[in-house]
Amino acid sequence: MADTRSNRPATRRSALFGGCALRRHQPLLALVGVLCVGMGIAVAVLVPQTDGPAWVMAVAGCLAAGVLLLVRIGIALLRPNGGATP
């Protein structure tokens, strides 16, 4: 008998786990992005500024991570093929 695509385990596995992670997990990644931005704002408000550069780096890092993640999801939503690359 001929070996069909559905009989090959590697093909079934790649079909199950295939696809762009950004496309499959957009709500979760959006939530993580919002939490990063929220944590950056919370650190900026609640932690005293006496720590100097460490405080600034923590706030900037949290805000940058959240904003970059949200911008990437927004760009993926605006692209015609859902943000996936061929």
PDB file of N, CA and C in Angstrom:
ATOM      1  N   MET A   1       0.833  -1.185   0.000  1.00  0.00           N
ATOM      2  CA  MET A   1       0.000   0.000   0.000  1.00  0.00           C
ATOM      3  C   MET A   1       0.873   1.242   0.000  1.00  0.00           C
ATOM      4  N   ALA A   2       0.321   2.259  -0.543  1.00  0.00           N
ATOM      5  CA  ALA A   2       1.054   3.519  -0.589  1.00  0.00           C
ATOM      6  C   ALA A   2       0.972   4.217   0.761  1.00  0.00           C
ATOM      7  N   ASP A   3       2.030   4.890   1.095  1.00  0.00           N
ATOM      8  CA  ASP A   3       2.086   5.623   2.356  1.00  0.00           C
ATOM      9  C   ASP A   3       1.447   6.997   2.146  1.00  0.00           C
ATOM     10  N   THR A   4       0.327   7.244   2.788  1.00  0.00           N
ATOM     11  CA  THR A   4      -0.359   8.531   2.619  1.00  0.00           C
ATOM     12  C   THR A   4       0.140   9.516   3.655  1.00  0.00           C
ATOM     13  N   ARG A   5      -0.194  10.760   3.440  1.00  0.00           N
ATOM     14  CA  ARG A   5       0.241  11.806   4.373  1.00  0.00           C
ATOM     15  C   ARG A   5      -0.322  11.602   5.762  1.00  0.00           C
ATOM     16  N   SER A   6      -1.560  11.150   5.851  1.00  0.00           N
ATOM     17  CA  SER A   6      -2.183  11.010   7.169  1.00  0.00           C
ATOM     18  C   SER A   6      -1.611   9.845   7.958  1.00  0.00           C
ATOM     19  N   ASN A   7      -0.929   8.923   7.285  1.00  0.00           N
ATOM     20  CA  ASN A   7      -0.346   7.781   7.985  1.00  0.00           C
ATOM     21  C   ASN A   7       1.033   8.074   8.552  1.00  0.00           C
ATOM     22  N   ARG A   8       1.649   9.140   8.127  1.00  0.00           N
ATOM     23  CA  ARG A   8       2.990   9.464   8.617  1.00  0.00           C
ATOM     24  C   ARG A   8       2.902  10.197   9.951  1.00  0.00           C
ATOM     25  N   PRO A   9       3.541   9.687  10.996  1.00  0.00           N
ATOM     26  CA  PRO A   9       3.455  10.345  12.312  1.00  0.00           C
ATOM     27  C   PRO A   9       4.045  11.748  12.312  1.00  0.00           C
ATOM     28  N   ALA A  10       5.112  11.957  11.557  1.00  0.00           N
ATOM     29  CA  ALA A  10       5.727  13.288  11.550  1.00  0.00           C
ATOM     30  C   ALA A  10       4.778  14.312  10.963  1.00  0.00           C
ATOM     31  N   THR A  11       3.989  13.931   9.998  1.00  0.00           N
ATOM     32  CA  THR A  11       3.048  14.863   9.382  1.00  0.00           C
ATOM     33  C   THR A  11       1.919  15.188  10.350  1.00  0.00           C
ATOM     34  N   ARG A  12       1.434  14.196  11.050  1.00  0.00           N
ATOM     35  CA  ARG A  12       0.369  14.458  12.027  1.00  0.00           C
ATOM     36  C   ARG A  12       0.875  15.366  13.137  1.00  0.00           C
ATOM     37  N   ARG A  13       2.094  15.130  13.589  1.00  0.00           N
ATOM     38  CA  ARG A  13       2.681  15.941  14.648  1.00  0.00           C
ATOM     39  C   ARG A  13       2.883  17.378  14.174  1.00  0.00           C
ATOM     40  N   SER A  14       3.373  17.544  12.951  1.00  0.00           N
ATOM     41  CA  SER A  14       3.598  18.897  12.456  1.00  0.00           C
ATOM     42  C   SER A  14       2.283  19.615  12.213  1.00  0.00           C
ATOM     43  N   ALA A  15       1.229  18.883  11.863  1.00  0.00           N
ATOM     44  CA  ALA A  15      -0.080  19.515  11.703  1.00  0.00           C
ATOM     45  C   ALA A  15      -0.642  19.950  13.056  1.00  0.00           C
ATOM     46  N   LEU A  16      -0.366  19.161  14.093  1.00  0.00           N
ATOM     47  CA  LEU A  16      -0.862  19.498  15.422  1.00  0.00           C
ATOM     48  C   LEU A  16      -0.138  20.708  16.006  1.00  0.00           C
ATOM     49  N   PHE A  17       1.183  20.724  15.872  1.00  0.00           N
ATOM     50  CA  PHE A  17       1.971  21.793  16.470  1.00  0.00           C
ATOM     51  C   PHE A  17       2.392  22.847  15.465  1.00  0.00           C
ATOM     52  N   GLY A  18       1.938  22.753  14.238  1.00  0.00           N
ATOM     53  CA  GLY A  18       2.323  23.720  13.213  1.00  0.00           C
ATOM     54  C   GLY A  18       1.586  25.034  13.373  1.00  0.00           C
ATOM     55  N   GLY A  19       2.010  26.014  12.644  1.00  0.00           N
ATOM     56  CA  GLY A  19       1.368  27.319  12.701  1.00  0.00           C
ATOM     57  C   GLY A  19       2.184  28.300  13.507  1.00  0.00           C
ATOM     58  N   CYS A  20       1.836  29.502  13.384  1.00  0.00           N
ATOM     59  CA  CYS A  20       2.538  30.592  14.057  1.00  0.00           C
ATOM     60  C   CYS A  20       2.067  30.675  15.510  1.00  0.00           C
ATOM     61  N   ALA A  21       2.990  30.701  16.438  1.00  0.00           N
ATOM     62  CA  ALA A  21       2.624  30.802  17.855  1.00  0.00           C
ATOM     63  C   ALA A  21       1.883  32.104  18.124  1.00  0.00           C
ATOM     64  N   LEU A  22       2.244  33.150  17.406  1.00  0.00           N
ATOM     65  CA  LEU A  22       1.567  34.425  17.595  1.00  0.00           C
ATOM     66  C   LEU A  22       0.103  34.313  17.199  1.00  0.00           C
ATOM     67  N   ARG A  23      -0.186  33.554  16.164  1.00  0.00           N
ATOM     68  CA  ARG A  23      -1.562  33.401  15.710  1.00  0.00           C
ATOM     69  C   ARG A  23      -2.362  32.555  16.695  1.00  0.00           C
ATOM     70  N   ARG A  24      -1.744  31.532  17.265  1.00  0.00           N
ATOM     71  CA  ARG A  24      -2.468  30.624  18.153  1.00  0.00           C
ATOM     72  C   ARG A  24      -2.660  31.185  19.556  1.00  0.00           C
ATOM     73  N   HIS A  25      -1.771  32.044  20.011  1.00  0.00           N
ATOM     74  CA  HIS A  25      -1.805  32.483  21.406  1.00  0.00           C
ATOM     75  C   HIS A  25      -1.952  34.000  21.546  1.00  0.00           C
ATOM     76  N   GLN A  26      -2.646  34.643  20.635  1.00  0.00           N
ATOM     77  CA  GLN A  26      -2.766  36.097  20.704  1.00  0.00           C
ATOM     78  C   GLN A  26      -3.416  36.589  21.995  1.00  0.00           C
ATOM     79  N   PRO A  27      -4.511  35.998  22.468  1.00  0.00           N
ATOM     80  CA  PRO A  27      -5.099  36.511  23.723  1.00  0.00           C
ATOM     81  C   PRO A  27      -4.146  36.388  24.918  1.00  0.00           C
ATOM     82  N   LEU A  28      -3.447  35.264  25.006  1.00  0.00           N
ATOM     83  CA  LEU A  28      -2.507  35.079  26.120  1.00  0.00           C
ATOM     84  C   LEU A  28      -1.357  36.072  26.034  1.00  0.00           C
ATOM     85  N   LEU A  29      -0.811  36.267  24.840  1.00  0.00           N
ATOM     86  CA  LEU A  29       0.293  37.211  24.675  1.00  0.00           C
ATOM     87  C   LEU A  29      -0.167  38.650  24.925  1.00  0.00           C
ATOM     88  N   ALA A  30      -1.398  38.969  24.539  1.00  0.00           N
ATOM     89  CA  ALA A  30      -1.929  40.308  24.815  1.00  0.00           C
ATOM     90  C   ALA A  30      -2.066  40.528  26.318  1.00  0.00           C
ATOM     91  N   LEU A  31      -2.521  39.500  27.024  1.00  0.00           N
ATOM     92  CA  LEU A  31      -2.638  39.609  28.483  1.00  0.00           C
ATOM     93  C   LEU A  31      -1.271  39.802  29.131  1.00  0.00           C
ATOM     94  N   VAL A  32      -0.272  39.075  28.662  1.00  0.00           N
ATOM     95  CA  VAL A  32       1.089  39.230  29.186  1.00  0.00           C
ATOM     96  C   VAL A  32       1.608  40.638  28.902  1.00  0.00           C
ATOM     97  N   GLY A  33       1.341  41.163  27.714  1.00  0.00           N
ATOM     98  CA  GLY A  33       1.763  42.526  27.381  1.00  0.00           C
ATOM     99  C   GLY A  33       1.119  43.562  28.285  1.00  0.00           C
ATOM    100  N   VAL A  34      -0.181  43.403  28.527  1.00  0.00           N
ATOM    101  CA  VAL A  34      -0.884  44.342  29.417  1.00  0.00           C
ATOM    102  C   VAL A  34      -0.358  44.222  30.848  1.00  0.00           C
ATOM    103  N   LEU A  35      -0.075  43.002  31.288  1.00  0.00           N
ATOM    104  CA  LEU A  35       0.486  42.820  32.629  1.00  0.00           C
ATOM    105  C   LEU A  35       1.874  43.445  32.756  1.00  0.00           C
ATOM    106  N   CYS A  36       2.693  43.358  31.708  1.00  0.00           N
ATOM    107  CA  CYS A  36       4.023  43.989  31.736  1.00  0.00           C
ATOM    108  C   CYS A  36       3.900  45.503  31.850  1.00  0.00           C
ATOM    109  N   VAL A  37       2.992  46.085  31.070  1.00  0.00           N
ATOM    110  CA  VAL A  37       2.797  47.536  31.146  1.00  0.00           C
ATOM    111  C   VAL A  37       2.270  47.912  32.535  1.00  0.00           C
ATOM    112  N   GLY A  38       1.312  47.136  33.056  1.00  0.00           N
ATOM    113  CA  GLY A  38       0.777  47.407  34.386  1.00  0.00           C
ATOM    114  C   GLY A  38       1.821  47.284  35.477  1.00  0.00           C
ATOM    115  N   MET A  39       2.692  46.287  35.344  1.00  0.00           N
ATOM    116  CA  MET A  39       3.756  46.125  36.334  1.00  0.00           C
ATOM    117  C   MET A  39       4.747  47.287  36.262  1.00  0.00           C
ATOM    118  N   GLY A  40       5.036  47.758  35.051  1.00  0.00           N
ATOM    119  CA  GLY A  40       5.926  48.914  34.911  1.00  0.00           C
ATOM    120  C   GLY A  40       5.348  50.157  35.570  1.00  0.00           C
ATOM    121  N   ILE A  41       4.048  50.354  35.381  1.00  0.00           N
ATOM    122  CA  ILE A  41       3.388  51.507  36.008  1.00  0.00           C
ATOM    123  C   ILE A  41       3.353  51.334  37.521  1.00  0.00           C
ATOM    124  N   ALA A  42       3.077  50.125  38.002  1.00  0.00           N
ATOM    125  CA  ALA A  42       3.048  49.883  39.444  1.00  0.00           C
ATOM    126  C   ALA A  42       4.413  50.107  40.078  1.00  0.00           C
ATOM    127  N   VAL A  43       5.463  49.642  39.412  1.00  0.00           N
ATOM    128  CA  VAL A  43       6.817  49.862  39.941  1.00  0.00           C
ATOM    129  C   VAL A  43       7.131  51.350  39.966  1.00  0.00           C
ATOM    130  N   ALA A  44       6.716  52.071  38.942  1.00  0.00           N
ATOM    131  CA  ALA A  44       6.990  53.510  38.888  1.00  0.00           C
ATOM    132  C   ALA A  44       6.274  54.259  40.002  1.00  0.00           C
ATOM    133  N   VAL A  45       5.089  53.793  40.379  1.00  0.00           N
ATOM    134  CA  VAL A  45       4.301  54.506  41.386  1.00  0.00           C
ATOM    135  C   VAL A  45       4.634  54.049  42.801  1.00  0.00           C
ATOM    136  N   LEU A  46       4.799  52.745  43.000  1.00  0.00           N
ATOM    137  CA  LEU A  46       4.901  52.211  44.362  1.00  0.00           C
ATOM    138  C   LEU A  46       6.310  52.159  44.924  1.00  0.00           C
ATOM    139  N   VAL A  47       7.315  51.956  44.081  1.00  0.00           N
ATOM    140  CA  VAL A  47       8.687  51.808  44.574  1.00  0.00           C
ATOM    141  C   VAL A  47       9.322  53.193  44.690  1.00  0.00           C
ATOM    142  N   PRO A  48       9.986  53.458  45.797  1.00  0.00           N
ATOM    143  CA  PRO A  48      10.623  54.771  45.940  1.00  0.00           C
ATOM    144  C   PRO A  48      11.742  54.974  44.911  1.00  0.00           C
ATOM    145  N   GLN A  49      11.917  56.206  44.493  1.00  0.00           N
ATOM    146  CA  GLN A  49      12.886  56.528  43.452  1.00  0.00           C
ATOM    147  C   GLN A  49      14.309  56.639  43.984  1.00  0.00           C
ATOM    148  N   THR A  50      14.537  56.263  45.207  1.00  0.00           N
ATOM    149  CA  THR A  50      15.878  56.393  45.784  1.00  0.00           C
ATOM    150  C   THR A  50      16.836  55.330  45.264  1.00  0.00           C
ATOM    151  N   ASP A  51      16.330  54.330  44.557  1.00  0.00           N
ATOM    152  CA  ASP A  51      17.199  53.271  44.052  1.00  0.00           C
ATOM    153  C   ASP A  51      18.007  53.706  42.850  1.00  0.00           C
ATOM    154  N   GLY A  52      17.699  54.827  42.272  1.00  0.00           N
ATOM    155  CA  GLY A  52      18.477  55.374  41.167  1.00  0.00           C
ATOM    156  C   GLY A  52      18.303  54.630  39.858  1.00  0.00           C
ATOM    157  N   PRO A  53      19.423  54.278  39.216  1.00  0.00           N
ATOM    158  CA  PRO A  53      19.355  53.667  37.887  1.00  0.00           C
ATOM    159  C   PRO A  53      18.614  52.326  37.862  1.00  0.00           C
ATOM    160  N   ALA A  54      18.668  51.571  38.945  1.00  0.00           N
ATOM    161  CA  ALA A  54      17.968  50.288  38.963  1.00  0.00           C
ATOM    162  C   ALA A  54      16.457  50.502  38.842  1.00  0.00           C
ATOM    163  N   TRP A  55      15.935  51.504  39.490  1.00  0.00           N
ATOM    164  CA  TRP A  55      14.510  51.807  39.429  1.00  0.00           C
ATOM    165  C   TRP A  55      14.122  52.211  38.014  1.00  0.00           C
ATOM    166  N   VAL A  56      14.905  53.074  37.404  1.00  0.00           N
ATOM    167  CA  VAL A  56      14.620  53.538  36.049  1.00  0.00           C
ATOM    168  C   VAL A  56      14.689  52.378  35.063  1.00  0.00           C
ATOM    169  N   MET A  57      15.674  51.511  35.214  1.00  0.00           N
ATOM    170  CA  MET A  57      15.813  50.372  34.305  1.00  0.00           C
ATOM    171  C   MET A  57      14.656  49.390  34.479  1.00  0.00           C
ATOM    172  N   ALA A  58      14.193  49.180  35.690  1.00  0.00           N
ATOM    173  CA  ALA A  58      13.070  48.267  35.922  1.00  0.00           C
ATOM    174  C   ALA A  58      11.798  48.802  35.283  1.00  0.00           C
ATOM    175  N   VAL A  59      11.537  50.088  35.466  1.00  0.00           N
ATOM    176  CA  VAL A  59      10.343  50.698  34.880  1.00  0.00           C
ATOM    177  C   VAL A  59      10.430  50.672  33.359  1.00  0.00           C
ATOM    178  N   ALA A  60      11.562  51.077  32.819  1.00  0.00           N
ATOM    179  CA  ALA A  60      11.718  51.114  31.362  1.00  0.00           C
ATOM    180  C   ALA A  60      11.640  49.716  30.765  1.00  0.00           C
ATOM    181  N   GLY A  61      12.222  48.735  31.417  1.00  0.00           N
ATOM    182  CA  GLY A  61      12.189  47.366  30.908  1.00  0.00           C
ATOM    183  C   GLY A  61      10.788  46.794  30.879  1.00  0.00           C
ATOM    184  N   CYS A  62      10.032  46.998  31.952  1.00  0.00           N
ATOM    185  CA  CYS A  62       8.657  46.494  31.992  1.00  0.00           C
ATOM    186  C   CYS A  62       7.783  47.182  30.948  1.00  0.00           C
ATOM    187  N   LEU A  63       7.894  48.483  30.872  1.00  0.00           N
ATOM    188  CA  LEU A  63       7.088  49.209  29.890  1.00  0.00           C
ATOM    189  C   LEU A  63       7.473  48.833  28.460  1.00  0.00           C
ATOM    190  N   ALA A  64       8.765  48.716  28.188  1.00  0.00           N
ATOM    191  CA  ALA A  64       9.215  48.385  26.836  1.00  0.00           C
ATOM    192  C   ALA A  64       8.771  46.981  26.438  1.00  0.00           C
ATOM    193  N   ALA A  65       8.887  46.019  27.343  1.00  0.00           N
ATOM    194  CA  ALA A  65       8.479  44.647  27.021  1.00  0.00           C
ATOM    195  C   ALA A  65       6.992  44.582  26.710  1.00  0.00           C
ATOM    196  N   GLY A  66       6.186  45.232  27.518  1.00  0.00           N
ATOM    197  CA  GLY A  66       4.746  45.223  27.282  1.00  0.00           C
ATOM    198  C   GLY A  66       4.349  45.927  26.005  1.00  0.00           C
ATOM    199  N   VAL A  67       4.925  47.090  25.769  1.00  0.00           N
ATOM    200  CA  VAL A  67       4.582  47.852  24.565  1.00  0.00           C
ATOM    201  C   VAL A  67       5.037  47.116  23.308  1.00  0.00           C
ATOM    202  N   LEU A  68       6.237  46.555  23.324  1.00  0.00           N
ATOM    203  CA  LEU A  68       6.714  45.821  22.147  1.00  0.00           C
ATOM    204  C   LEU A  68       5.839  44.608  21.847  1.00  0.00           C
ATOM    205  N   LEU A  69       5.425  43.900  22.871  1.00  0.00           N
ATOM    206  CA  LEU A  69       4.566  42.744  22.665  1.00  0.00           C
ATOM    207  C   LEU A  69       3.207  43.159  22.109  1.00  0.00           C
ATOM    208  N   LEU A  70       2.634  44.209  22.644  1.00  0.00           N
ATOM    209  CA  LEU A  70       1.336  44.671  22.149  1.00  0.00           C
ATOM    210  C   LEU A  70       1.429  45.222  20.733  1.00  0.00           C
ATOM    211  N   VAL A  71       2.513  45.906  20.420  1.00  0.00           N
ATOM    212  CA  VAL A  71       2.692  46.417  19.051  1.00  0.00           C
ATOM    213  C   VAL A  71       2.852  45.263  18.076  1.00  0.00           C
ATOM    214  N   ARG A  72       3.588  44.233  18.466  1.00  0.00           N
ATOM    215  CA  ARG A  72       3.758  43.078  17.576  1.00  0.00           C
ATOM    216  C   ARG A  72       2.428  42.381  17.305  1.00  0.00           C
ATOM    217  N   ILE A  73       1.583  42.253  18.309  1.00  0.00           N
ATOM    218  CA  ILE A  73       0.267  41.649  18.121  1.00  0.00           C
ATOM    219  C   ILE A  73      -0.591  42.540  17.238  1.00  0.00           C
ATOM    220  N   GLY A  74      -0.525  43.850  17.444  1.00  0.00           N
ATOM    221  CA  GLY A  74      -1.287  44.779  16.593  1.00  0.00           C
ATOM    222  C   GLY A  74      -0.866  44.708  15.145  1.00  0.00           C
ATOM    223  N   ILE A  75       0.425  44.618  14.897  1.00  0.00           N
ATOM    224  CA  ILE A  75       0.912  44.503  13.518  1.00  0.00           C
ATOM    225  C   ILE A  75       0.440  43.189  12.904  1.00  0.00           C
ATOM    226  N   ALA A  76       0.457  42.117  13.690  1.00  0.00           N
ATOM    227  CA  ALA A  76       0.006  40.822  13.176  1.00  0.00           C
ATOM    228  C   ALA A  76      -1.474  40.861  12.823  1.00  0.00           C
ATOM    229  N   LEU A  77      -2.260  41.575  13.598  1.00  0.00           N
ATOM    230  CA  LEU A  77      -3.689  41.668  13.303  1.00  0.00           C
ATOM    231  C   LEU A  77      -3.962  42.497  12.061  1.00  0.00           C
ATOM    232  N   LEU A  78      -3.108  43.465  11.775  1.00  0.00           N
ATOM    233  CA  LEU A  78      -3.323  44.326  10.620  1.00  0.00           C
ATOM    234  C   LEU A  78      -2.815  43.723   9.311  1.00  0.00           C
ATOM    235  N   ARG A  79      -1.919  42.744   9.396  1.00  0.00           N
ATOM    236  CA  ARG A  79      -1.380  42.137   8.174  1.00  0.00           C
ATOM    237  C   ARG A  79      -2.458  41.286   7.500  1.00  0.00           C
ATOM    238  N   PRO A  80      -2.424  41.206   6.178  1.00  0.00           N
ATOM    239  CA  PRO A  80      -3.478  40.493   5.451  1.00  0.00           C
ATOM    240  C   PRO A  80      -3.567  39.000   5.771  1.00  0.00           C
ATOM    241  N   ASN A  81      -2.468  38.322   5.996  1.00  0.00           N
ATOM    242  CA  ASN A  81      -2.511  36.880   6.233  1.00  0.00           C
ATOM    243  C   ASN A  81      -2.422  36.529   7.707  1.00  0.00           C
ATOM    244  N   GLY A  82      -2.751  37.418   8.582  1.00  0.00           N
ATOM    245  CA  GLY A  82      -2.756  37.134  10.010  1.00  0.00           C
ATOM    246  C   GLY A  82      -1.399  37.191  10.677  1.00  0.00           C
ATOM    247  N   GLY A  83      -0.392  37.750  10.042  1.00  0.00           N
ATOM    248  CA  GLY A  83       0.915  37.910  10.644  1.00  0.00           C
ATOM    249  C   GLY A  83       1.842  36.739  10.454  1.00  0.00           C
ATOM    250  N   ALA A  84       1.388  35.700   9.775  1.00  0.00           N
ATOM    251  CA  ALA A  84       2.256  34.539   9.556  1.00  0.00           C
ATOM    252  C   ALA A  84       3.189  34.795   8.393  1.00  0.00           C
ATOM    253  N   THR A  85       4.376  34.273   8.497  1.00  0.00           N
ATOM    254  CA  THR A  85       5.325  34.379   7.397  1.00  0.00           C
ATOM    255  C   THR A  85       5.342  33.038   6.665  1.00  0.00           C
ATOM    256  N   PRO A  86       5.510  33.057   5.350  1.00  0.00           N
ATOM    257  CA  PRO A  86       5.461  31.794   4.599  1.00  0.00           C
ATOM    258  C   PRO A  86       6.638  30.902   4.897  1.00  0.00           C
TER     259      PRO A  86
END
